[in-house]
Amino acid sequence: MKNNRETQLRSGERPAFDDIDYPDERDIRLHVASIVDEALPVRPSFSSQVGAMYRQLGFRHLFRDLTEIVFVLALGLGVLVFMALFVLSNADTEGIYAFIFIVSPLLYLAVSVIFFADLRRRDTYQVEMSCRYNVYQLASLRMLTFAAVSLVLNIGFVCWIAIASQQVDILRGVLLSVSSLFLFAAAFLYGQLRGRTAASRYGLVGLWPLLNVGLWIAQPHGYLGLLSSIPVYAYAALILLGAAVYVGQARRLLYFKPKLT
Amino acid sequence: MLTVHAVSRRYGNDLALEGIDLSFENGVYGLLAPNGAGKTTLLKMLAGLLPPSEGEISYEGKSIAALDEKYRMQLGYLPQRFGYYPSDTPLKYMQYLAAIKGMGRKEALERSELLLEAVALGEVKRKKMKTFSGGMIQRVGIAQALLNDPRVLILDEPTGGLDPKERARFRSLLTKLGRERIVILSTHVVSDVESVANEIVLLKNGRVFAKDKPEDICAMLAGKVYETKVPDTEAEAFRKNYPILAERGEADGWQMRFVSEGEKTLPHWEPMKPGLEDVFLYVYRDRERQTAEQRLFPREPVGVGEGGRLR
Ligand SMILES: Nc1ncnc2c1ncn2[C@@H]1O[C@H](COP(=O)(O)OP(=O)(O)OP(=O)(O)O)[C@@H](O)[C@H]1O
Ligand SMILES: [Mg+2]
């Protein structure tokens, strides 16, 4: 008895199947080899890859859990409005700015955390991972969409606050909200991709409000002063930075390989 | 050609697979090993779901990790536990999977319907999958693995939950598929692969124990398998001396099927033609457990074969 014995299979060895048409094996092999060759060296650009994915899958397949997403967003928005009503009647202008800054990532956070927490637990994970557009490639497109949707909802929310309070500057409020959203989202996605433990992947989620509220309580003047005195162009720079890091992380999702399944 | 080169896989500090070298050409390969031997681990690595801790897997000479999406386009995979969305109909789920496999809408619908017919689920293709039995779900799993007409088909225990009729249909399907594809399936049901696999791969202690045609695997035990009747009084000693493949208690003693490795044979030992199941039971026998079972249930037959292969 010999270990690791290998015998080559030759198609001629199985006469029982001779009555059925053999596809020319060499043709198939050449075909496969050419597909494999063609596509190897260059990775398509991120936008073309994402665009192709969207065209291929369409809204229906990408957001098969649309009802849940809409539900979570509506719930989140409800909570935000409720909190805002309380803040509007109790806080001064600086307090409202701080409120906007702290809660802006909330909608994004809600949909993303649910999505990532569910991702690997899902029974369908393994089948979906073996497909051309795997779970993480779909996730990349979804994260871009989540960020965009949160962005729009946040802007609407801030406009409403500005109108309701009559003392908040719309531009400053929007910039504050958007920079907070993008910085948080960039850090969140970075944590998801690099974090080895659940604590490092989700730690930020709890850290964000703790840090902000902590600062607010410990250094109310410093914290509020900082938020309302940073010049507008600095917020714009923060937004660009956050957005760039975020898109970079979303791009990494396309080629993400988990160590365990 | 799909090749596995010097592949090991660790889970934490536990070594599940070590130094695996294999190559697969078109044909059906049966991966046969007991529970926990590493079949699923190997198949997940072949499907690109799990990176090897060491070594490389390549397809047509290129690493599957580098091929990435291009490899998955050639791949059909049925995991050991096939997941589904309970409120989906099989048709909807198949169309969804076809879409993420990169197929066009029309083609996806046509092939989904055809494949569901082929696994005899045409009638229920618009019923929610949460109303399905285990075997029906498994058949959806088999069908989805074939959606993109894959060149590499990896099936982890595809016959789990299938009834005898479906098993037989599946076996004949395998033969057809293996003609122009690499088909690799794992199982511990020997009869699933005995007649249809071009080659059998046996894993033992995290390594490849053998890779050969079924008849050559069986030849390992050529001239070594016997059956005989052993009186009650001698049964205990007999079990200690020979690896038992199957036994059955009868009024006048025990009918035993066993392996004799030595040259010596006795006239009342009847030589038998070894089957794949004999090899499986022999290769993966474990003495401690047999003794333990013997002490727990002294009068019960202990062989896994339960007399199935006995005359
Ligand atoms: N995610 C994991 N983490 C840690 N150990 C694992 C993991 N998956 C598998 N193992 C270990 O690796 C070994 C091989 O497991 P594997 O699932 O590959 O076996 P198998 O041959 O498919 O078994 P079965 O016939 O029961 O499906 C086992 O000892 C198992 O405990
Ligand atoms: Mg397994």
XYZ file of C-alpha atoms and ligand atoms in Angstrom:
604
model
C 0.000 0.000 0.000
C 1.445 3.325 -1.012
C 0.411 6.666 0.415
C -0.418 9.628 -1.781
C -0.585 7.531 -4.856
C -1.903 9.516 -7.748
C -3.237 8.206 -10.968
C -3.884 10.415 -13.917
C -7.367 10.196 -15.349
C -7.650 9.955 -19.060
C -10.990 10.451 -20.681
C -10.455 7.412 -22.913
C -10.555 5.105 -19.917
C -14.307 5.083 -19.514
C -15.774 3.333 -22.542
C -19.193 3.133 -20.941
C -19.867 6.742 -21.842
C -18.708 6.574 -25.447
C -22.243 6.712 -26.731
C -22.650 10.247 -25.424
C -21.128 13.268 -27.116
C -17.939 14.386 -25.495
C -17.427 18.114 -25.645
C -13.917 18.614 -26.893
C -11.988 18.745 -23.696
C -9.152 20.736 -25.195
C -11.560 23.427 -26.370
C -13.019 23.804 -22.935
C -9.600 24.028 -21.407
C -8.435 26.679 -23.850
C -11.595 28.616 -23.212
C -11.143 28.503 -19.471
C -7.473 29.405 -19.777
C -8.320 32.434 -21.873
C -10.934 33.676 -19.427
C -8.473 33.205 -16.623
C -5.670 34.974 -18.497
C -7.614 37.881 -19.782
C -8.747 39.165 -16.494
C -5.840 38.655 -14.212
C -3.456 41.573 -14.217
C -5.491 44.763 -13.914
C -8.154 45.358 -11.358
C -10.950 47.475 -12.741
C -11.416 50.903 -11.193
C -13.567 51.055 -8.096
C -16.317 53.100 -9.664
C -16.569 50.885 -12.736
C -16.600 47.776 -10.569
C -19.309 49.151 -8.321
C -21.286 50.407 -11.304
C -21.086 47.028 -13.006
C -22.242 45.360 -9.827
C -25.199 47.654 -9.514
C -26.223 47.110 -13.135
C -25.874 43.356 -12.751
C -27.731 43.005 -9.480
C -30.171 45.853 -9.495
C -31.931 47.222 -6.489
C -34.028 44.109 -5.961
C -31.146 41.730 -5.261
C -28.846 44.213 -3.550
C -31.395 45.280 -1.004
C -33.393 42.131 -0.526
C -33.817 43.210 3.107
C -35.185 46.609 2.098
C -38.141 46.428 4.490
C -35.827 45.936 7.454
C -33.560 48.784 6.382
C -36.484 51.158 5.930
C -37.884 50.095 9.285
C -34.574 50.684 11.075
C -34.112 54.055 9.379
C -37.641 55.170 10.215
C -37.206 54.071 13.807
C -33.835 55.863 14.019
C -35.275 59.017 12.532
C -38.161 58.880 15.004
C -35.747 58.638 17.914
C -33.710 61.537 16.527
C -36.738 63.785 16.139
C -37.921 62.943 19.633
C -34.500 63.742 21.089
C -34.284 66.921 19.012
C -37.619 68.183 20.351
C -36.267 67.790 23.862
C -32.942 69.456 23.045
C -34.602 72.342 21.179
C -36.686 73.291 24.161
C -33.899 72.921 26.715
C -30.522 73.714 25.195
C -28.881 76.857 23.888
C -27.450 77.227 20.395
C -24.101 75.675 21.294
C -25.886 72.770 22.905
C -27.851 72.203 19.704
C -24.630 72.169 17.681
C -23.174 69.600 20.064
C -26.340 67.523 19.776
C -26.116 67.582 15.988
C -22.465 66.550 16.117
C -23.062 63.624 18.458
C -26.171 62.097 16.914
C -25.299 62.521 13.246
C -23.727 59.065 12.833
C -26.695 57.375 14.504
C -28.696 56.435 11.409
C -25.637 55.190 9.580
C -24.600 53.278 12.650
C -27.953 51.568 13.082
C -28.158 50.138 9.561
C -24.457 49.259 9.352
C -24.136 47.511 12.679
C -27.165 45.376 11.997
C -25.790 44.501 8.589
C -22.294 43.561 9.767
C -23.432 41.715 12.870
C -25.752 39.644 10.730
C -23.265 39.076 7.939
C -21.304 36.074 9.129
C -24.040 34.625 11.259
C -26.302 34.272 8.277
C -26.848 30.700 7.124
C -26.468 31.810 3.558
C -22.998 33.266 4.139
C -21.110 30.312 2.697
C -23.128 29.989 -0.484
C -22.994 33.716 -1.035
C -19.237 33.760 -0.444
C -18.705 31.248 -3.242
C -20.437 33.398 -5.829
C -18.824 35.798 -8.268
C -20.031 38.837 -6.344
C -19.414 37.669 -2.822
C -20.745 38.937 0.457
C -18.036 41.556 0.919
C -18.297 42.886 -2.600
C -22.009 43.387 -2.070
C -21.190 44.934 1.300
C -18.952 47.484 -0.393
C -21.787 48.759 -2.532
C -24.183 48.677 0.388
C -21.889 50.691 2.628
C -21.626 53.393 -0.020
C -25.398 53.452 -0.279
C -25.883 53.533 3.486
C -23.524 56.492 3.759
C -25.312 58.331 0.964
C -28.754 57.695 2.424
C -27.630 58.774 5.910
C -26.095 61.868 4.394
C -29.362 62.900 2.762
C -31.431 62.126 5.856
C -28.990 63.992 8.098
C -29.054 67.081 5.924
C -32.839 67.063 5.994
C -32.800 66.594 9.753
C -30.393 69.497 10.307
C -32.406 71.788 8.024
C -35.480 70.986 10.044
C -33.637 71.769 13.299
C -32.301 75.031 11.876
C -35.770 76.122 10.859
C -37.362 74.996 14.101
C -34.789 76.611 16.382
C -34.308 79.773 14.329
C -30.873 80.239 15.890
C -28.831 77.538 14.174
C -26.884 78.448 11.068
C -27.866 75.943 8.364
C -24.445 75.813 6.692
C -22.566 75.308 9.935
C -25.096 72.740 11.116
C -24.887 70.744 7.895
C -21.084 70.830 7.829
C -20.960 69.757 11.447
C -23.338 66.911 10.807
C -21.666 65.699 7.618
C -18.138 65.818 9.016
C -19.243 63.919 12.084
C -20.969 61.316 9.909
C -18.010 60.753 7.618
C -15.371 60.682 10.328
C -17.394 58.198 12.298
C -18.265 56.086 9.247
C -14.627 55.985 8.111
C -13.480 54.876 11.550
C -16.304 52.340 11.796
C -15.501 50.683 8.490
C -11.791 50.743 9.278
C -12.549 48.947 12.546
C -14.718 46.381 10.772
C -11.976 45.578 8.293
C -8.971 45.601 10.587
C -10.495 44.612 13.898
C -9.562 41.116 14.973
C -11.933 40.890 17.910
C -15.562 41.846 18.281
C -14.493 44.425 20.870
C -12.225 46.220 18.434
C -14.809 45.966 15.673
C -17.634 47.450 17.695
C -15.751 49.325 20.411
C -16.023 52.584 18.515
C -19.780 52.365 18.588
C -19.872 52.837 22.336
C -16.756 54.986 22.475
C -18.164 57.745 20.280
C -21.053 58.901 22.499
C -19.064 58.254 25.684
C -16.170 60.372 24.477
C -18.353 63.226 23.303
C -20.680 63.332 26.264
C -17.675 62.888 28.565
C -15.931 65.879 27.026
C -19.114 67.888 27.107
C -19.586 67.255 30.808
C -15.915 67.578 31.785
C -15.086 70.611 29.651
C -18.394 72.178 28.623
C -16.865 75.467 27.538
C -13.909 73.949 25.746
C -16.015 71.314 23.983
C -18.876 73.568 22.901
C -16.519 76.378 22.071
C -14.443 74.099 19.869
C -17.481 72.862 17.938
C -18.849 76.318 17.245
C -15.538 78.048 16.596
C -13.898 75.709 14.094
C -13.897 77.595 10.812
C -16.125 76.389 8.022
C -13.246 75.485 5.686
C -11.782 73.254 8.398
C -15.034 71.316 8.497
C -14.939 71.035 4.741
C -11.413 69.609 4.986
C -12.539 67.127 7.649
C -15.393 66.019 5.420
C -13.078 65.465 2.479
C -10.681 63.505 4.654
C -13.433 61.370 6.137
C -15.029 60.725 2.761
C -11.696 59.773 1.193
C -10.872 57.314 3.964
C -14.397 55.925 3.823
C -14.362 55.291 0.088
C -10.893 53.777 0.443
C -12.189 51.352 3.060
C -15.243 50.521 0.967
C -12.864 49.722 -1.889
C -10.891 47.399 0.341
C -14.099 45.512 1.063
C -14.132 44.425 -2.590
C -11.047 42.294 -2.052
C -11.557 41.527 1.601
C -10.681 37.984 2.665
C -11.773 36.906 6.133
C -9.333 34.596 7.913
C -12.061 32.315 9.205
C -15.413 31.268 7.897
C -6.552 21.330 -13.488
C -6.976 22.119 -9.817
C -3.918 21.525 -7.652
C -3.373 21.602 -3.940
C 0.242 22.139 -3.063
C 1.667 21.553 0.421
C -1.466 22.906 2.066
C -1.956 22.968 5.831
C -4.759 24.462 7.837
C -4.681 25.401 11.474
C -7.551 26.445 13.725
C -5.809 28.344 16.464
C -3.181 25.863 17.575
C -4.998 22.789 16.300
C -3.724 21.403 13.056
C -6.723 20.210 11.039
C -4.896 19.402 7.801
C -1.210 19.070 7.103
C 0.941 18.767 3.998
C -1.882 18.077 1.571
C -0.815 17.518 -2.046
C -3.543 16.681 -4.528
C -4.426 17.331 -8.110
C -7.769 17.077 -9.832
C -8.551 16.708 -13.528
C -12.006 16.382 -15.020
C -13.819 13.562 -13.298
C -15.601 12.685 -10.081
C -13.575 12.575 -6.879
C -14.960 11.137 -3.684
C -13.504 12.511 -0.480
C -14.063 9.829 2.088
C -13.216 10.171 5.762
C -14.856 9.939 9.169
C -16.353 12.868 11.115
C -13.884 15.584 11.945
C -11.207 14.345 9.531
C -11.080 17.654 7.698
C -13.279 17.122 4.648
C -15.203 20.346 5.074
C -12.005 22.232 5.820
C -10.401 20.975 2.611
C -13.486 21.710 0.517
C -13.831 25.219 1.942
C -10.244 25.893 0.972
C -10.865 24.485 -2.511
C -13.872 26.782 -2.819
C -11.751 29.762 -1.784
C -13.781 30.383 1.362
C -10.993 29.609 3.746
C -7.368 30.575 3.141
C -4.828 27.796 3.760
C -2.486 28.426 6.682
C 0.350 27.238 4.455
C 0.706 26.166 0.858
C -1.217 27.121 -2.234
C -4.204 26.040 -4.278
C -4.117 26.804 -7.966
C -6.452 26.476 -10.901
C -5.028 26.171 -14.413
C -1.665 27.086 -12.964
C -2.747 30.257 -11.189
C -3.394 30.759 -7.507
C -7.107 30.788 -6.768
C -6.576 33.635 -4.305
C -5.172 35.769 -7.128
C -7.854 34.638 -9.570
C -10.447 35.588 -6.957
C -13.629 36.583 -8.799
C -12.444 34.815 -11.957
C -12.170 31.572 -10.044
C -15.560 31.973 -8.438
C -17.044 32.409 -11.906
C -15.961 28.812 -12.648
C -17.128 27.489 -9.309
C -20.215 25.753 -7.986
C -20.291 25.064 -4.262
C -22.679 23.299 -1.945
C -21.725 23.817 1.704
C -22.339 21.096 4.262
C -25.041 23.278 5.769
C -26.878 24.896 2.922
C -28.420 28.159 4.084
C -31.467 29.804 2.594
C -33.897 32.619 3.256
C -36.964 30.880 4.705
C -39.473 33.238 3.160
C -37.981 32.921 -0.328
C -39.388 30.540 -2.878
C -36.739 28.288 -4.425
C -37.250 30.079 -7.715
C -36.600 33.475 -6.158
C -33.575 32.233 -4.231
C -32.126 30.597 -7.342
C -32.619 33.807 -9.311
C -30.917 35.790 -6.573
C -27.949 33.405 -6.493
C -27.792 33.420 -10.292
C -27.620 37.206 -10.197
C -24.757 37.300 -7.725
C -23.070 34.606 -9.776
C -23.083 37.192 -12.546
C -25.726 35.701 -14.837
C -28.118 37.741 -16.920
C -31.795 37.955 -15.969
C -33.250 35.845 -18.749
C -30.614 33.159 -18.534
C -31.000 33.121 -14.755
C -34.725 32.498 -14.929
C -34.450 29.819 -17.595
C -31.708 27.900 -15.878
C -33.322 28.199 -12.456
C -36.560 26.700 -13.746
C -34.762 23.957 -15.650
C -32.582 22.969 -12.706
C -35.512 22.943 -10.294
C -37.296 20.585 -12.703
C -34.173 18.452 -12.811
C -34.153 18.000 -9.036
C -37.893 17.290 -9.102
C -38.934 20.532 -7.444
C -40.724 22.010 -10.460
C -44.097 21.598 -8.793
C -43.161 23.528 -5.657
C -40.909 26.183 -7.142
C -43.286 28.935 -6.028
C -43.768 27.687 -2.465
C -41.833 29.249 0.391
C -38.758 27.287 1.371
C -39.690 27.294 5.035
C -42.348 24.731 4.166
C -39.737 22.371 2.657
C -38.385 19.129 4.090
C -34.644 18.664 4.675
C -34.220 16.622 1.524
C -36.030 19.220 -0.570
C -33.755 21.979 0.731
C -30.758 19.813 -0.070
C -31.986 19.419 -3.648
C -32.281 23.186 -3.997
C -28.665 23.239 -2.807
C -27.579 20.813 -5.487
C -29.488 22.752 -8.144
C -27.959 26.115 -7.201
C -24.436 24.708 -7.388
C -25.085 23.973 -11.076
C -26.534 27.375 -11.982
C -23.494 28.860 -13.643
C -22.496 25.593 -15.374
C -19.324 25.492 -13.268
C -16.060 23.891 -14.366
C -15.249 23.144 -10.738
C -18.052 21.659 -8.680
C -17.521 21.217 -4.956
C -20.183 19.401 -2.965
C -19.918 18.892 0.786
C -22.026 15.871 1.692
C -24.527 16.419 -1.101
C -26.521 13.274 -0.360
C -27.329 14.192 3.239
C -31.065 13.851 3.717
C -31.760 12.411 0.268
C -33.970 9.339 -0.010
C -32.728 6.240 -1.884
C -34.413 7.219 -5.113
C -32.945 10.711 -5.053
C -29.551 9.294 -4.163
C -29.646 7.049 -7.196
C -30.663 9.954 -9.436
C -27.921 12.041 -7.961
C -25.334 9.354 -8.672
C -26.260 9.210 -12.320
C -26.184 12.993 -12.491
C -22.649 12.915 -11.060
C -21.438 10.600 -13.784
C -22.732 12.982 -16.426
C -21.288 16.035 -14.707
C -17.870 14.495 -14.220
C -17.271 14.155 -17.937
C -16.449 17.773 -18.503
C -15.865 19.101 -15.030
C -13.915 18.638 -11.892
C -16.434 17.287 -9.385
C -15.261 16.863 -5.812
C -17.687 15.578 -3.219
C -17.294 14.557 0.377
C -19.284 11.854 2.029
C -19.082 9.176 4.641
C -21.613 7.059 2.854
C -19.427 4.680 0.932
C -22.094 3.601 -1.545
C -22.489 7.214 -2.724
C -19.108 7.176 -4.382
C -18.201 3.510 -4.768
C -19.722 3.162 -8.203
C -19.438 6.674 -9.634
C -16.146 8.173 -8.451
C -13.178 8.024 -10.783
C -10.966 8.395 -7.772
C -11.326 8.165 -4.025
C -9.363 10.345 -1.633
C -8.972 9.067 1.923
C -7.941 11.484 4.662
C -6.434 10.260 7.886
C -4.823 12.153 10.759
C -5.004 15.361 8.753
C -3.113 13.921 5.791
C -3.949 12.267 2.495
C -3.885 8.569 3.245
C -4.621 7.410 -0.297
C -5.823 8.757 -3.636
C -6.691 6.133 -6.177
C -9.338 4.472 -8.292
C -11.926 2.690 -6.173
C -10.779 -0.738 -7.338
C -7.170 0.070 -6.473
C -8.215 1.300 -3.052
C -10.052 -1.967 -2.512
C -6.959 -3.826 -3.629
C -5.291 -2.699 -0.379
C -7.200 -5.485 1.321
C -7.068 -8.041 -1.485
C -6.775 -11.532 -0.033
C -7.137 -10.283 3.512
C -10.881 -10.208 4.078
C -12.605 -13.332 5.350
C -15.821 -14.455 6.902
C -16.283 -17.224 9.372
C -18.521 -18.491 12.171
C -17.018 -18.101 15.634
C -18.506 -19.911 18.641
C -19.665 -17.770 21.538
C -16.852 -18.884 23.805
C -14.120 -17.830 21.376
C -15.711 -14.600 20.190
C -14.007 -12.368 22.744
C -10.515 -13.632 21.919
C -11.253 -13.474 18.216
C -12.212 -9.817 18.435
C -8.935 -9.065 20.174
C -6.898 -10.827 17.495
C -8.511 -9.592 14.303
C -9.942 -6.283 13.157
C -13.654 -6.975 12.769
C -15.456 -5.358 9.817
C -18.914 -6.664 10.659
C -20.509 -9.244 12.889
C -23.895 -10.731 13.519
C -25.020 -12.772 16.469
C -26.710 -16.054 15.580
C -28.017 -19.022 17.560
C -24.805 -20.997 17.243
C -22.258 -18.179 17.576
C -21.081 -15.099 15.701
C -20.809 -14.613 11.973
C -17.719 -12.425 11.621
C -16.250 -10.503 8.711
C -12.684 -9.599 9.495
C -9.230 -8.784 8.203
C -6.316 -11.137 8.559
C -3.045 -9.443 7.786
C -0.867 -12.509 8.242
C -0.157 -15.272 5.734
C -1.866 -17.902 7.849
C -5.423 -18.823 6.975
C -7.694 -21.503 8.323
C -9.716 -23.855 6.136
C -13.092 -22.711 7.490
C -12.307 -19.053 6.755
C -14.083 -18.077 3.625
C -12.147 -15.515 1.514
C -14.223 -12.489 0.480
C -13.797 -9.812 -2.153
C -13.020 -6.568 -0.303
C -15.318 -3.591 -0.903
C -14.751 0.104 -0.290
C -16.705 -0.126 2.936
C -14.324 -2.815 4.199
C -11.398 -0.525 3.503
C -13.134 2.389 5.225
C -13.910 0.345 8.327
C -10.414 -1.090 8.403
C -8.527 2.156 7.832
C -10.570 4.089 10.359
C -11.031 1.361 12.970
C -10.266 2.390 16.480
C -9.548 -0.196 19.091
C -10.175 1.764 22.266
C -13.686 2.561 21.218
C -14.457 -1.017 20.260
C -13.351 -2.197 23.673
C -15.379 0.507 25.365
C -18.477 -0.433 23.404
C -17.802 -4.071 24.087
C -17.866 -3.413 27.808
C -20.954 -1.252 27.618
C -22.999 -3.569 25.450
C -21.397 -7.000 25.681
C -23.942 -8.902 23.625
C -24.521 -6.308 20.932
C -22.798 -6.502 17.571
C -20.036 -3.913 17.535
C -19.146 -3.523 13.854
C -20.451 -0.412 12.154
C -21.556 -2.666 9.320
C -24.102 -4.331 11.569
C -24.000 -7.363 9.405
C -24.821 -5.400 6.285
C -22.010 -6.852 4.266
C -22.244 -10.320 5.670
C -23.380 -13.180 3.516
N -14.184 26.977 12.769
C -13.453 26.060 13.405
N -12.779 26.385 14.523
C -12.022 25.473 15.163
N -11.866 24.204 14.790
C -12.517 23.802 13.679
C -13.346 24.711 12.929
N -13.857 24.039 11.883
C -13.377 22.782 11.966
N -12.568 22.627 13.046
C -11.855 21.393 13.435
O -11.154 20.893 12.312
C -11.302 19.494 12.205
C -11.883 19.134 10.851
O -13.227 19.582 10.776
P -14.091 19.421 9.467
O -15.352 20.142 9.669
O -13.259 19.818 8.293
O -14.342 17.848 9.440
P -15.257 16.984 8.461
O -14.395 15.912 7.895
O -15.955 17.846 7.490
O -16.312 16.333 9.482
P -17.849 15.915 9.239
O -17.853 14.589 8.576
O -18.395 15.814 10.621
O -18.496 16.991 8.438
C -12.155 19.066 13.389
O -11.300 18.550 14.378
C -12.819 20.318 13.862
O -12.962 20.295 15.262
Mg -17.866 18.229 7.083
